[in-house]
């Protein structure tokens, strides 16, 4: 995490006319997140502009999406200040502030009395996160997908992710190719199966919807008292996509028995009890909006999103760790091996997963 330089901090505080002290916060892999300690508290984020190259359009997406969500939450008698993000504008009415060194900062209301988790503590809690993501999907069902700027084009285009991996292998920028060939070869066995969802989306066999696209457990906040998943955060990748992306990515992260960077692969398994809880919660919210073809592809989505994320970690390792934040030198390789183990286990359990899905549709 970059250490803050005092000049920028002063500049940011003047731009937003808020005084605070900052401390690094959370476990995100992309932006630099800080808790802005004041009364009330805020979240201050330095937007990763090497990934999100158009912060203005990114923030316009978030402003439009949260405005829509506030409307639905209010109409349903909920509390929009707790159930969605609130963007704080600068005193000039801007959605973020660009400091003189070219860094871009945004501020959200801090959603207090909540917890963020990297592994679910029990199946019920995971089911609650599924309801939160399912509800999020529902609330955006009538949001015009074509009005959204694509913050990361082809974000879940799995075959293009495979092409990127092959290119990284060929370029071998960091000289790590020889070390990863076994992992690469094991991944490539899943290449064809993991192209099926993209093919179906492109052919129109499954519908394009407005989706979150980054539904890992730490992107939902749980109320400390009720323990319910109350707020879906990290809206940078809300874009047109498939509900299978949201469902599959949550399972990748939360139905694993271990953290995403657990190095002891004996601890890494795909837990069918958690799979069942998530499926139950997600489908209870989505209801009959889901199509036959989407239902058929639910189990495969867990494999596909795990493969895709795993090969992204491997690609980043080959490219010299330029995308995901790392905390030690071979962390991306550890993550890639971890996700591969999970792919292998999911692949062996696809038939059992189908039977579980059938119980809830
Ligand atoms: P990244 O894109 O880097 O993953 P996130 O937007 O997910 O960044 O934020 C990182 C972490 O900060 C989250 O996982 C969550 O724990 C915390 N967080 C983010 N926004 C808020 C908020 N408005 N209120 C409380 N906690 C938040
Ligand atoms: C990143 O931003 P964060 O940490 O919630 C990444 C996701 C990956 C995830 C893996 C914009 O999510 O796509 O699945 O790491 N987000 C982006 O942990 O690339
Ligand atoms: Mg996040």
mmCIF file of C-alpha atoms and ligand atoms in Angstrom:
data_model
loop_
_atom_site.group_PDB
_atom_site.id
_atom_site.type_symbol
_atom_site.label_atom_id
_atom_site.label_comp_id
_atom_site.label_asym_id
_atom_site.label_seq_id
_atom_site.Cartn_x
_atom_site.Cartn_y
_atom_site.Cartn_z
ATOM 1 C CA UNK A 1 0.000 0.000 0.000
ATOM 2 C CA UNK A 2 1.360 3.348 -1.034
ATOM 3 C CA UNK A 3 2.179 5.641 1.884
ATOM 4 C CA UNK A 4 0.227 8.854 1.700
ATOM 5 C CA UNK A 5 2.100 12.030 1.039
ATOM 6 C CA UNK A 6 0.906 14.905 3.183
ATOM 7 C CA UNK A 7 0.521 17.327 0.294
ATOM 8 C CA UNK A 8 -2.012 15.129 -1.449
ATOM 9 C CA UNK A 9 -3.880 14.522 1.775
ATOM 10 C CA UNK A 10 -4.202 18.282 2.382
ATOM 11 C CA UNK A 11 -5.320 18.796 -1.181
ATOM 12 C CA UNK A 12 -7.951 16.053 -0.906
ATOM 13 C CA UNK A 13 -9.304 17.397 2.370
ATOM 14 C CA UNK A 14 -9.695 20.869 0.835
ATOM 15 C CA UNK A 15 -11.324 19.493 -2.312
ATOM 16 C CA UNK A 16 -13.970 17.681 -0.267
ATOM 17 C CA UNK A 17 -13.958 20.203 2.641
ATOM 18 C CA UNK A 18 -13.629 17.359 5.150
ATOM 19 C CA UNK A 19 -10.905 16.960 7.799
ATOM 20 C CA UNK A 20 -9.757 13.443 8.631
ATOM 21 C CA UNK A 21 -6.883 11.126 9.422
ATOM 22 C CA UNK A 22 -6.278 8.114 7.227
ATOM 23 C CA UNK A 23 -5.352 4.492 7.802
ATOM 24 C CA UNK A 24 -5.066 1.692 5.194
ATOM 25 C CA UNK A 25 -8.227 -0.393 5.184
ATOM 26 C CA UNK A 26 -9.643 -3.649 3.771
ATOM 27 C CA UNK A 27 -8.250 -6.445 1.600
ATOM 28 C CA UNK A 28 -9.036 -5.303 -1.958
ATOM 29 C CA UNK A 29 -6.562 -6.245 -4.690
ATOM 30 C CA UNK A 30 -7.136 -3.218 -6.915
ATOM 31 C CA UNK A 31 -7.638 0.214 -5.350
ATOM 32 C CA UNK A 32 -5.818 1.802 -2.395
ATOM 33 C CA UNK A 33 -8.448 1.977 0.323
ATOM 34 C CA UNK A 34 -8.265 4.056 3.514
ATOM 35 C CA UNK A 35 -10.598 4.665 6.396
ATOM 36 C CA UNK A 36 -10.981 8.422 6.754
ATOM 37 C CA UNK A 37 -11.322 8.945 10.464
ATOM 38 C CA UNK A 38 -13.615 11.835 11.241
ATOM 39 C CA UNK A 39 -17.175 12.200 12.462
ATOM 40 C CA UNK A 40 -18.807 10.684 10.534
ATOM 41 C CA UNK A 41 -16.269 8.273 9.030
ATOM 42 C CA UNK A 42 -15.642 7.902 5.320
ATOM 43 C CA UNK A 43 -13.897 5.520 2.926
ATOM 44 C CA UNK A 44 -11.218 7.253 0.868
ATOM 45 C CA UNK A 45 -10.019 5.415 -2.221
ATOM 46 C CA UNK A 46 -7.271 6.099 -4.663
ATOM 47 C CA UNK A 47 -8.724 4.774 -7.896
ATOM 48 C CA UNK A 48 -6.363 2.441 -9.720
ATOM 49 C CA UNK A 49 -6.131 4.439 -12.934
ATOM 50 C CA UNK A 50 -3.732 2.038 -14.617
ATOM 51 C CA UNK A 51 -6.660 -0.399 -14.589
ATOM 52 C CA UNK A 52 -9.543 2.088 -14.780
ATOM 53 C CA UNK A 53 -8.214 4.485 -17.364
ATOM 54 C CA UNK A 54 -11.287 6.714 -17.479
ATOM 55 C CA UNK A 55 -12.125 7.585 -13.853
ATOM 56 C CA UNK A 56 -14.730 10.154 -14.929
ATOM 57 C CA UNK A 57 -16.781 7.589 -16.824
ATOM 58 C CA UNK A 58 -16.176 4.985 -14.105
ATOM 59 C CA UNK A 59 -17.583 7.331 -11.477
ATOM 60 C CA UNK A 60 -20.516 8.291 -13.709
ATOM 61 C CA UNK A 61 -21.409 4.580 -13.857
ATOM 62 C CA UNK A 62 -21.256 4.315 -10.072
ATOM 63 C CA UNK A 63 -23.273 7.502 -9.609
ATOM 64 C CA UNK A 64 -25.984 6.271 -12.025
ATOM 65 C CA UNK A 65 -26.100 2.755 -10.548
ATOM 66 C CA UNK A 66 -26.241 3.927 -6.929
ATOM 67 C CA UNK A 67 -28.902 6.502 -7.794
ATOM 68 C CA UNK A 68 -31.026 3.743 -9.298
ATOM 69 C CA UNK A 69 -30.376 1.464 -6.300
ATOM 70 C CA UNK A 70 -31.297 4.220 -3.824
ATOM 71 C CA UNK A 71 -34.641 4.613 -5.606
ATOM 72 C CA UNK A 72 -35.458 0.902 -5.385
ATOM 73 C CA UNK A 73 -34.219 0.559 -1.788
ATOM 74 C CA UNK A 74 -36.275 3.575 -0.693
ATOM 75 C CA UNK A 75 -39.375 2.291 -2.496
ATOM 76 C CA UNK A 76 -38.950 -1.032 -0.661
ATOM 77 C CA UNK A 77 -38.784 0.736 2.702
ATOM 78 C CA UNK A 78 -35.040 0.123 3.150
ATOM 79 C CA UNK A 79 -32.252 2.445 4.257
ATOM 80 C CA UNK A 80 -30.245 3.542 1.172
ATOM 81 C CA UNK A 81 -27.441 4.977 3.328
ATOM 82 C CA UNK A 82 -26.694 1.460 4.596
ATOM 83 C CA UNK A 83 -27.812 -0.667 1.697
ATOM 84 C CA UNK A 84 -25.823 0.938 -1.069
ATOM 85 C CA UNK A 85 -22.763 3.132 -1.497
ATOM 86 C CA UNK A 86 -23.069 6.909 -1.312
ATOM 87 C CA UNK A 87 -20.573 8.904 -3.353
ATOM 88 C CA UNK A 88 -19.466 12.139 -1.664
ATOM 89 C CA UNK A 89 -18.843 14.880 -4.194
ATOM 90 C CA UNK A 90 -16.111 17.506 -4.016
ATOM 91 C CA UNK A 91 -17.114 21.069 -3.184
ATOM 92 C CA UNK A 92 -17.029 21.707 -6.935
ATOM 93 C CA UNK A 93 -19.621 18.977 -7.467
ATOM 94 C CA UNK A 94 -17.142 16.509 -8.964
ATOM 95 C CA UNK A 95 -17.391 12.752 -8.420
ATOM 96 C CA UNK A 96 -13.676 12.427 -7.558
ATOM 97 C CA UNK A 97 -10.667 14.684 -7.055
ATOM 98 C CA UNK A 98 -7.527 14.595 -9.167
ATOM 99 C CA UNK A 99 -4.506 15.763 -7.174
ATOM 100 C CA UNK A 100 -1.673 17.768 -8.708
ATOM 101 C CA UNK A 101 0.374 14.560 -9.113
ATOM 102 C CA UNK A 102 -2.439 13.090 -11.249
ATOM 103 C CA UNK A 103 -3.834 10.615 -8.690
ATOM 104 C CA UNK A 104 -7.618 10.256 -8.499
ATOM 105 C CA UNK A 105 -9.417 9.993 -5.160
ATOM 106 C CA UNK A 106 -13.065 9.306 -4.349
ATOM 107 C CA UNK A 107 -14.921 9.297 -1.063
ATOM 108 C CA UNK A 108 -17.848 7.102 0.017
ATOM 109 C CA UNK A 109 -19.881 7.209 3.187
ATOM 110 C CA UNK A 110 -18.433 4.625 5.571
ATOM 111 C CA UNK A 111 -21.049 2.000 6.281
ATOM 112 C CA UNK A 112 -20.645 1.563 9.998
ATOM 113 C CA UNK A 113 -21.383 -1.396 12.240
ATOM 114 C CA UNK A 114 -20.653 -3.866 9.458
ATOM 115 C CA UNK A 115 -18.083 -6.584 8.846
ATOM 116 C CA UNK A 116 -16.325 -7.717 5.705
ATOM 117 C CA UNK A 117 -15.146 -11.341 5.455
ATOM 118 C CA UNK A 118 -12.633 -13.324 3.402
ATOM 119 C CA UNK A 119 -14.188 -16.683 4.272
ATOM 120 C CA UNK A 120 -17.742 -17.313 5.394
ATOM 121 C CA UNK A 121 -17.993 -18.434 9.024
ATOM 122 C CA UNK A 122 -20.932 -20.747 8.342
ATOM 123 C CA UNK A 123 -23.270 -21.760 5.478
ATOM 124 C CA UNK A 124 -26.096 -19.466 6.656
ATOM 125 C CA UNK A 125 -23.867 -16.438 6.403
ATOM 126 C CA UNK A 126 -22.837 -17.459 2.878
ATOM 127 C CA UNK A 127 -26.500 -17.910 1.988
ATOM 128 C CA UNK A 128 -27.136 -14.393 3.225
ATOM 129 C CA UNK A 129 -24.392 -13.046 0.919
ATOM 130 C CA UNK A 130 -26.080 -14.922 -1.943
ATOM 131 C CA UNK A 131 -29.368 -13.194 -1.188
ATOM 132 C CA UNK A 132 -27.559 -9.838 -1.176
ATOM 133 C CA UNK A 133 -26.004 -10.477 -4.603
ATOM 134 C CA UNK A 134 -29.265 -11.936 -5.953
ATOM 135 C CA UNK A 135 -31.160 -8.874 -4.721
ATOM 136 C CA UNK A 136 -28.542 -6.596 -6.256
ATOM 137 C CA UNK A 137 -29.124 -8.329 -9.584
ATOM 138 C CA UNK A 138 -32.904 -7.916 -9.182
ATOM 139 C CA UNK A 139 -32.693 -4.253 -8.308
ATOM 140 C CA UNK A 140 -30.748 -3.600 -11.504
ATOM 141 C CA UNK A 141 -32.966 -5.747 -13.739
ATOM 142 C CA UNK A 142 -34.612 -2.681 -15.295
ATOM 143 C CA UNK A 143 -31.448 -0.572 -15.470
ATOM 144 C CA UNK A 144 -30.474 0.218 -19.065
ATOM 145 C CA UNK A 145 -27.357 -1.883 -19.689
ATOM 146 C CA UNK A 146 -26.437 0.110 -22.795
ATOM 147 C CA UNK A 147 -26.057 3.299 -20.714
ATOM 148 C CA UNK A 148 -23.099 1.783 -18.846
ATOM 149 C CA UNK A 149 -19.533 2.493 -19.859
ATOM 150 C CA UNK A 150 -17.493 -0.721 -20.034
ATOM 151 C CA UNK A 151 -14.884 -0.035 -17.357
ATOM 152 C CA UNK A 152 -12.850 -3.121 -18.314
ATOM 153 C CA UNK A 153 -13.776 -4.417 -21.769
ATOM 154 C CA UNK A 154 -14.086 -8.211 -22.042
ATOM 155 C CA UNK A 155 -13.690 -8.526 -18.290
ATOM 156 C CA UNK A 156 -15.247 -12.005 -18.208
ATOM 157 C CA UNK A 157 -14.480 -13.038 -21.775
ATOM 158 C CA UNK A 158 -12.809 -16.255 -20.649
ATOM 159 C CA UNK A 159 -11.340 -17.258 -24.055
ATOM 160 C CA UNK A 160 -9.659 -13.832 -24.325
ATOM 161 C CA UNK A 161 -8.251 -14.366 -20.830
ATOM 162 C CA UNK A 162 -6.767 -17.640 -22.124
ATOM 163 C CA UNK A 163 -5.276 -15.817 -25.115
ATOM 164 C CA UNK A 164 -3.712 -13.288 -22.704
ATOM 165 C CA UNK A 165 -2.198 -16.142 -20.738
ATOM 166 C CA UNK A 166 -0.718 -17.714 -23.874
ATOM 167 C CA UNK A 167 0.716 -14.363 -24.902
ATOM 168 C CA UNK A 168 2.246 -13.833 -21.448
ATOM 169 C CA UNK A 169 3.822 -17.258 -21.702
ATOM 170 C CA UNK A 170 5.293 -16.434 -25.088
ATOM 171 C CA UNK A 171 6.557 -12.991 -24.007
ATOM 172 C CA UNK A 172 7.960 -14.428 -20.754
ATOM 173 C CA UNK A 173 8.680 -10.881 -19.540
ATOM 174 C CA UNK A 174 9.598 -11.858 -15.984
ATOM 175 C CA UNK A 175 11.520 -14.983 -17.014
ATOM 176 C CA UNK A 176 9.181 -17.233 -15.008
ATOM 177 C CA UNK A 177 7.950 -19.456 -17.826
ATOM 178 C CA UNK A 178 9.879 -22.645 -16.997
ATOM 179 C CA UNK A 179 8.764 -22.539 -13.399
ATOM 180 C CA UNK A 180 5.061 -22.484 -14.261
ATOM 181 C CA UNK A 181 4.763 -24.936 -17.187
ATOM 182 C CA UNK A 182 3.178 -27.712 -15.074
ATOM 183 C CA UNK A 183 0.566 -25.327 -13.720
ATOM 184 C CA UNK A 184 -0.076 -23.958 -17.205
ATOM 185 C CA UNK A 185 -0.560 -27.426 -18.712
ATOM 186 C CA UNK A 186 -3.020 -28.402 -16.004
ATOM 187 C CA UNK A 187 -5.035 -25.226 -16.542
ATOM 188 C CA UNK A 188 -5.196 -25.673 -20.300
ATOM 189 C CA UNK A 189 -7.103 -28.936 -19.836
ATOM 190 C CA UNK A 190 -10.071 -26.770 -18.800
ATOM 191 C CA UNK A 191 -9.751 -24.312 -21.693
ATOM 192 C CA UNK A 192 -12.573 -25.658 -23.871
ATOM 193 C CA UNK A 193 -15.112 -26.290 -21.114
ATOM 194 C CA UNK A 194 -14.472 -22.811 -19.788
ATOM 195 C CA UNK A 195 -15.257 -21.193 -23.136
ATOM 196 C CA UNK A 196 -18.851 -22.480 -23.136
ATOM 197 C CA UNK A 197 -20.411 -19.641 -21.107
ATOM 198 C CA UNK A 198 -18.812 -16.936 -23.257
ATOM 199 C CA UNK A 199 -19.986 -18.776 -26.404
ATOM 200 C CA UNK A 200 -23.540 -18.935 -25.074
ATOM 201 C CA UNK A 201 -23.526 -15.250 -24.174
ATOM 202 C CA UNK A 202 -22.178 -14.267 -27.579
ATOM 203 C CA UNK A 203 -24.710 -16.389 -29.448
ATOM 204 C CA UNK A 204 -27.570 -14.970 -27.377
ATOM 205 C CA UNK A 205 -28.417 -18.396 -25.918
ATOM 206 C CA UNK A 206 -28.185 -16.788 -22.465
ATOM 207 C CA UNK A 207 -29.259 -13.199 -21.773
ATOM 208 C CA UNK A 208 -27.011 -10.220 -21.150
ATOM 209 C CA UNK A 209 -27.964 -8.517 -17.883
ATOM 210 C CA UNK A 210 -26.513 -5.771 -15.706
ATOM 211 C CA UNK A 211 -24.163 -7.630 -13.391
ATOM 212 C CA UNK A 212 -21.677 -6.831 -10.640
ATOM 213 C CA UNK A 213 -18.863 -8.981 -12.024
ATOM 214 C CA UNK A 214 -16.726 -9.062 -8.867
ATOM 215 C CA UNK A 215 -18.886 -10.840 -6.326
ATOM 216 C CA UNK A 216 -16.339 -12.087 -3.855
ATOM 217 C CA UNK A 217 -17.437 -12.277 -0.265
ATOM 218 C CA UNK A 218 -15.457 -9.228 0.858
ATOM 219 C CA UNK A 219 -17.463 -7.135 -1.602
ATOM 220 C CA UNK A 220 -20.576 -7.471 0.542
ATOM 221 C CA UNK A 221 -20.870 -5.884 3.963
ATOM 222 C CA UNK A 222 -22.656 -7.762 6.773
ATOM 223 C CA UNK A 223 -24.581 -6.009 9.496
ATOM 224 C CA UNK A 224 -22.771 -6.667 12.803
ATOM 225 C CA UNK A 225 -26.035 -7.079 14.728
ATOM 226 C CA UNK A 226 -28.362 -8.910 12.339
ATOM 227 C CA UNK A 227 -25.467 -10.775 10.594
ATOM 228 C CA UNK A 228 -27.290 -10.247 7.286
ATOM 229 C CA UNK A 229 -25.481 -9.270 4.072
ATOM 230 C CA UNK A 230 -26.814 -5.749 3.670
ATOM 231 C CA UNK A 231 -24.708 -3.862 1.155
ATOM 232 C CA UNK A 232 -22.986 -4.855 -2.075
ATOM 233 C CA UNK A 233 -19.909 -2.669 -2.573
ATOM 234 C CA UNK A 234 -16.998 -2.372 -5.033
ATOM 235 C CA UNK A 235 -19.100 -1.218 -7.980
ATOM 236 C CA UNK A 236 -16.186 -0.542 -10.363
ATOM 237 C CA UNK A 237 -17.066 -3.465 -12.604
ATOM 238 C CA UNK A 238 -20.863 -3.129 -12.777
ATOM 239 C CA UNK A 239 -21.323 -3.725 -16.503
ATOM 240 C CA UNK A 240 -23.371 -5.763 -18.941
ATOM 241 C CA UNK A 241 -22.646 -9.438 -18.293
ATOM 242 C CA UNK A 242 -24.155 -12.777 -17.327
ATOM 243 C CA UNK A 243 -25.676 -13.675 -13.974
ATOM 244 C CA UNK A 244 -23.455 -16.760 -14.226
ATOM 245 C CA UNK A 245 -20.440 -14.488 -13.686
ATOM 246 C CA UNK A 246 -21.836 -13.247 -10.389
ATOM 247 C CA UNK A 247 -22.966 -16.658 -9.206
ATOM 248 C CA UNK A 248 -19.760 -18.421 -10.283
ATOM 249 C CA UNK A 249 -17.357 -15.864 -8.872
ATOM 250 C CA UNK A 250 -18.999 -15.908 -5.438
ATOM 251 C CA UNK A 251 -18.618 -19.684 -5.310
ATOM 252 C CA UNK A 252 -15.010 -19.530 -6.436
ATOM 253 C CA UNK A 253 -14.194 -17.414 -3.426
ATOM 254 C CA UNK A 254 -16.665 -18.408 -0.732
ATOM 255 C CA UNK A 255 -17.284 -22.131 -1.300
ATOM 256 C CA UNK A 256 -13.581 -22.841 -1.020
ATOM 257 C CA UNK A 257 -12.467 -24.311 2.296
ATOM 258 C CA UNK A 258 -9.461 -21.967 2.312
ATOM 259 C CA UNK A 259 -8.420 -18.452 1.455
ATOM 260 C CA UNK A 260 -7.610 -17.586 -2.143
ATOM 261 C CA UNK A 261 -3.886 -17.507 -1.343
ATOM 262 C CA UNK A 262 -3.657 -20.566 0.929
ATOM 263 C CA UNK A 263 -0.390 -22.260 -0.072
ATOM 264 C CA UNK A 264 -1.124 -25.624 1.554
ATOM 265 C CA UNK A 265 -3.243 -27.216 -1.157
ATOM 266 C CA UNK A 266 -4.342 -30.010 1.178
ATOM 267 C CA UNK A 267 -6.555 -27.379 2.767
ATOM 268 C CA UNK A 268 -8.153 -26.284 -0.497
ATOM 269 C CA UNK A 269 -11.416 -27.991 -1.465
ATOM 270 C CA UNK A 270 -14.735 -27.021 -2.965
ATOM 271 C CA UNK A 271 -17.326 -27.426 -0.231
ATOM 272 C CA UNK A 272 -20.688 -28.709 -1.478
ATOM 273 C CA UNK A 273 -22.505 -27.626 1.678
ATOM 274 C CA UNK A 274 -21.494 -24.030 0.993
ATOM 275 C CA UNK A 275 -22.315 -24.518 -2.680
ATOM 276 C CA UNK A 276 -25.810 -25.581 -1.674
ATOM 277 C CA UNK A 277 -26.301 -22.632 0.684
ATOM 278 C CA UNK A 278 -25.241 -20.131 -1.939
ATOM 279 C CA UNK A 279 -27.408 -21.736 -4.614
ATOM 280 C CA UNK A 280 -30.417 -21.684 -2.297
ATOM 281 C CA UNK A 281 -29.950 -18.022 -1.385
ATOM 282 C CA UNK A 282 -29.188 -16.780 -4.887
ATOM 283 C CA UNK A 283 -32.056 -18.652 -6.560
ATOM 284 C CA UNK A 284 -34.530 -17.570 -3.872
ATOM 285 C CA UNK A 285 -33.930 -13.959 -4.949
ATOM 286 C CA UNK A 286 -33.648 -14.481 -8.708
ATOM 287 C CA UNK A 287 -36.828 -16.564 -8.856
ATOM 288 C CA UNK A 288 -38.255 -17.309 -12.273
ATOM 289 C CA UNK A 289 -36.157 -14.645 -14.015
ATOM 290 C CA UNK A 290 -33.489 -17.278 -14.603
ATOM 291 C CA UNK A 291 -33.687 -19.151 -17.926
ATOM 292 C CA UNK A 292 -33.408 -22.898 -18.533
ATOM 293 C CA UNK A 293 -30.027 -22.493 -20.176
ATOM 294 C CA UNK A 294 -28.680 -20.401 -17.303
ATOM 295 C CA UNK A 295 -29.846 -23.074 -14.846
ATOM 296 C CA UNK A 296 -28.058 -25.738 -16.861
ATOM 297 C CA UNK A 297 -24.832 -23.714 -16.778
ATOM 298 C CA UNK A 298 -24.832 -22.864 -13.057
ATOM 299 C CA UNK A 299 -22.387 -25.631 -12.004
ATOM 300 C CA UNK A 300 -20.079 -24.924 -14.940
ATOM 301 C CA UNK A 301 -20.000 -21.226 -13.995
ATOM 302 C CA UNK A 302 -18.193 -22.068 -10.731
ATOM 303 C CA UNK A 303 -15.519 -23.921 -12.711
ATOM 304 C CA UNK A 304 -15.302 -21.210 -15.366
ATOM 305 C CA UNK A 305 -14.933 -18.280 -12.995
ATOM 306 C CA UNK A 306 -12.346 -20.181 -10.933
ATOM 307 C CA UNK A 307 -10.375 -21.065 -14.066
ATOM 308 C CA UNK A 308 -10.591 -17.490 -15.325
ATOM 309 C CA UNK A 309 -9.434 -15.927 -12.071
ATOM 310 C CA UNK A 310 -6.702 -18.545 -11.699
ATOM 311 C CA UNK A 311 -5.274 -17.922 -15.157
ATOM 312 C CA UNK A 312 -5.425 -14.169 -14.518
ATOM 313 C CA UNK A 313 -3.214 -14.698 -11.438
ATOM 314 C CA UNK A 314 -0.878 -16.868 -13.521
ATOM 315 C CA UNK A 315 -0.788 -14.295 -16.326
ATOM 316 C CA UNK A 316 0.047 -11.574 -13.820
ATOM 317 C CA UNK A 317 2.838 -13.734 -12.368
ATOM 318 C CA UNK A 318 4.293 -14.196 -15.866
ATOM 319 C CA UNK A 319 3.994 -10.470 -16.532
ATOM 320 C CA UNK A 320 5.905 -9.583 -13.357
ATOM 321 C CA UNK A 321 2.976 -8.780 -10.997
ATOM 322 C CA UNK A 322 1.655 -5.600 -12.521
ATOM 323 C CA UNK A 323 -2.094 -6.046 -11.941
ATOM 324 C CA UNK A 324 -3.060 -7.617 -8.589
ATOM 325 C CA UNK A 325 -1.622 -6.266 -5.350
ATOM 326 C CA UNK A 326 0.849 -8.731 -3.854
ATOM 327 C CA UNK A 327 2.292 -8.861 -0.349
ATOM 328 C CA UNK A 328 5.174 -11.277 -1.031
ATOM 329 C CA UNK A 329 7.088 -12.206 -4.210
ATOM 330 C CA UNK A 330 5.359 -15.351 -5.532
ATOM 331 C CA UNK A 331 1.873 -14.637 -4.175
ATOM 332 C CA UNK A 332 0.286 -14.639 -7.629
ATOM 333 C CA UNK A 333 1.718 -18.101 -8.306
ATOM 334 C CA UNK A 334 0.421 -19.315 -4.947
ATOM 335 C CA UNK A 335 -3.002 -17.912 -5.872
ATOM 336 C CA UNK A 336 -2.847 -19.556 -9.304
ATOM 337 C CA UNK A 337 -1.978 -22.980 -7.826
ATOM 338 C CA UNK A 338 -4.711 -22.575 -5.238
ATOM 339 C CA UNK A 339 -7.354 -21.801 -7.873
ATOM 340 C CA UNK A 340 -6.130 -24.734 -9.991
ATOM 341 C CA UNK A 341 -6.638 -27.120 -7.086
ATOM 342 C CA UNK A 342 -10.135 -25.709 -6.728
ATOM 343 C CA UNK A 343 -10.825 -26.162 -10.460
ATOM 344 C CA UNK A 344 -9.795 -29.802 -10.222
ATOM 345 C CA UNK A 345 -12.079 -30.383 -7.273
ATOM 346 C CA UNK A 346 -15.033 -28.523 -8.824
ATOM 347 C CA UNK A 347 -14.579 -30.474 -12.036
ATOM 348 C CA UNK A 348 -14.868 -33.752 -10.114
ATOM 349 C CA UNK A 349 -18.022 -32.532 -8.359
ATOM 350 C CA UNK A 350 -20.016 -31.156 -11.313
ATOM 351 C CA UNK A 351 -22.546 -34.023 -11.276
ATOM 352 C CA UNK A 352 -23.212 -33.587 -7.562
ATOM 353 C CA UNK A 353 -23.604 -29.851 -8.123
ATOM 354 C CA UNK A 354 -26.218 -30.465 -10.831
ATOM 355 C CA UNK A 355 -28.269 -32.549 -8.394
ATOM 356 C CA UNK A 356 -28.089 -29.798 -5.791
ATOM 357 C CA UNK A 357 -29.165 -27.121 -8.287
ATOM 358 C CA UNK A 358 -32.166 -29.285 -9.238
ATOM 359 C CA UNK A 359 -33.395 -29.083 -5.627
ATOM 360 C CA UNK A 360 -33.792 -25.314 -5.822
ATOM 361 C CA UNK A 361 -35.288 -24.632 -9.238
HETATM 362 P P1 LIG B 1 -10.992 -3.025 -4.197
HETATM 363 O O1 LIG B 1 -11.571 -2.617 -5.511
HETATM 364 O O2 LIG B 1 -9.549 -2.746 -4.083
HETATM 365 O O3 LIG B 1 -11.360 -4.438 -3.874
HETATM 366 P P2 LIG B 1 -13.145 -2.200 -2.404
HETATM 367 O O4 LIG B 1 -14.026 -1.125 -2.932
HETATM 368 O O5 LIG B 1 -13.676 -3.577 -2.446
HETATM 369 O O6 LIG B 1 -11.708 -2.100 -3.096
HETATM 370 O O7 LIG B 1 -12.792 -1.830 -0.897
HETATM 371 C C1 LIG B 1 -11.874 -2.593 -0.134
HETATM 372 C C2 LIG B 1 -12.482 -2.957 1.216
HETATM 373 O O8 LIG B 1 -12.818 -1.753 1.941
HETATM 374 C C3 LIG B 1 -13.802 -3.736 1.145
HETATM 375 O O9 LIG B 1 -13.585 -5.116 0.988
HETATM 376 C C4 LIG B 1 -14.446 -3.377 2.460
HETATM 377 O O10 LIG B 1 -13.911 -4.163 3.513
HETATM 378 C C5 LIG B 1 -14.009 -1.930 2.694
HETATM 379 N N1 LIG B 1 -15.018 -0.932 2.237
HETATM 380 C C6 LIG B 1 -15.123 -0.399 0.995
HETATM 381 N N2 LIG B 1 -16.110 0.497 0.920
HETATM 382 C C7 LIG B 1 -16.666 0.570 2.149
HETATM 383 C C8 LIG B 1 -17.727 1.367 2.741
HETATM 384 N N3 LIG B 1 -18.391 2.262 2.032
HETATM 385 N N4 LIG B 1 -17.989 1.197 4.057
HETATM 386 C C9 LIG B 1 -17.289 0.277 4.789
HETATM 387 N N5 LIG B 1 -16.297 -0.485 4.300
HETATM 388 C C10 LIG B 1 -15.968 -0.354 3.001
HETATM 389 C C1 LIG B 2 -10.020 -8.269 -7.768
HETATM 390 O O1 LIG B 2 -11.113 -5.593 -6.470
HETATM 391 P P1 LIG B 2 -11.193 -6.899 -5.796
HETATM 392 O O2 LIG B 2 -10.070 -7.199 -4.884
HETATM 393 O O3 LIG B 2 -12.557 -7.025 -5.140
HETATM 394 C C2 LIG B 2 -10.422 -8.337 -9.234
HETATM 395 C C3 LIG B 2 -11.412 -9.493 -9.446
HETATM 396 C C4 LIG B 2 -10.779 -10.803 -8.992
HETATM 397 C C5 LIG B 2 -10.352 -10.658 -7.538
HETATM 398 C C6 LIG B 2 -9.612 -11.888 -7.058
HETATM 399 C C7 LIG B 2 -11.287 -5.161 -11.063
HETATM 400 O O4 LIG B 2 -11.172 -7.997 -6.987
HETATM 401 O O5 LIG B 2 -11.744 -9.591 -10.818
HETATM 402 O O6 LIG B 2 -11.690 -11.849 -9.110
HETATM 403 O O7 LIG B 2 -9.481 -9.504 -7.369
HETATM 404 N N1 LIG B 2 -11.026 -7.069 -9.635
HETATM 405 C C8 LIG B 2 -10.651 -6.465 -10.782
HETATM 406 O O8 LIG B 2 -9.512 -11.831 -5.681
HETATM 407 O O9 LIG B 2 -9.844 -6.951 -11.563
HETATM 408 MG MG1 LIG B 3 -13.166 -5.338 -3.445
#
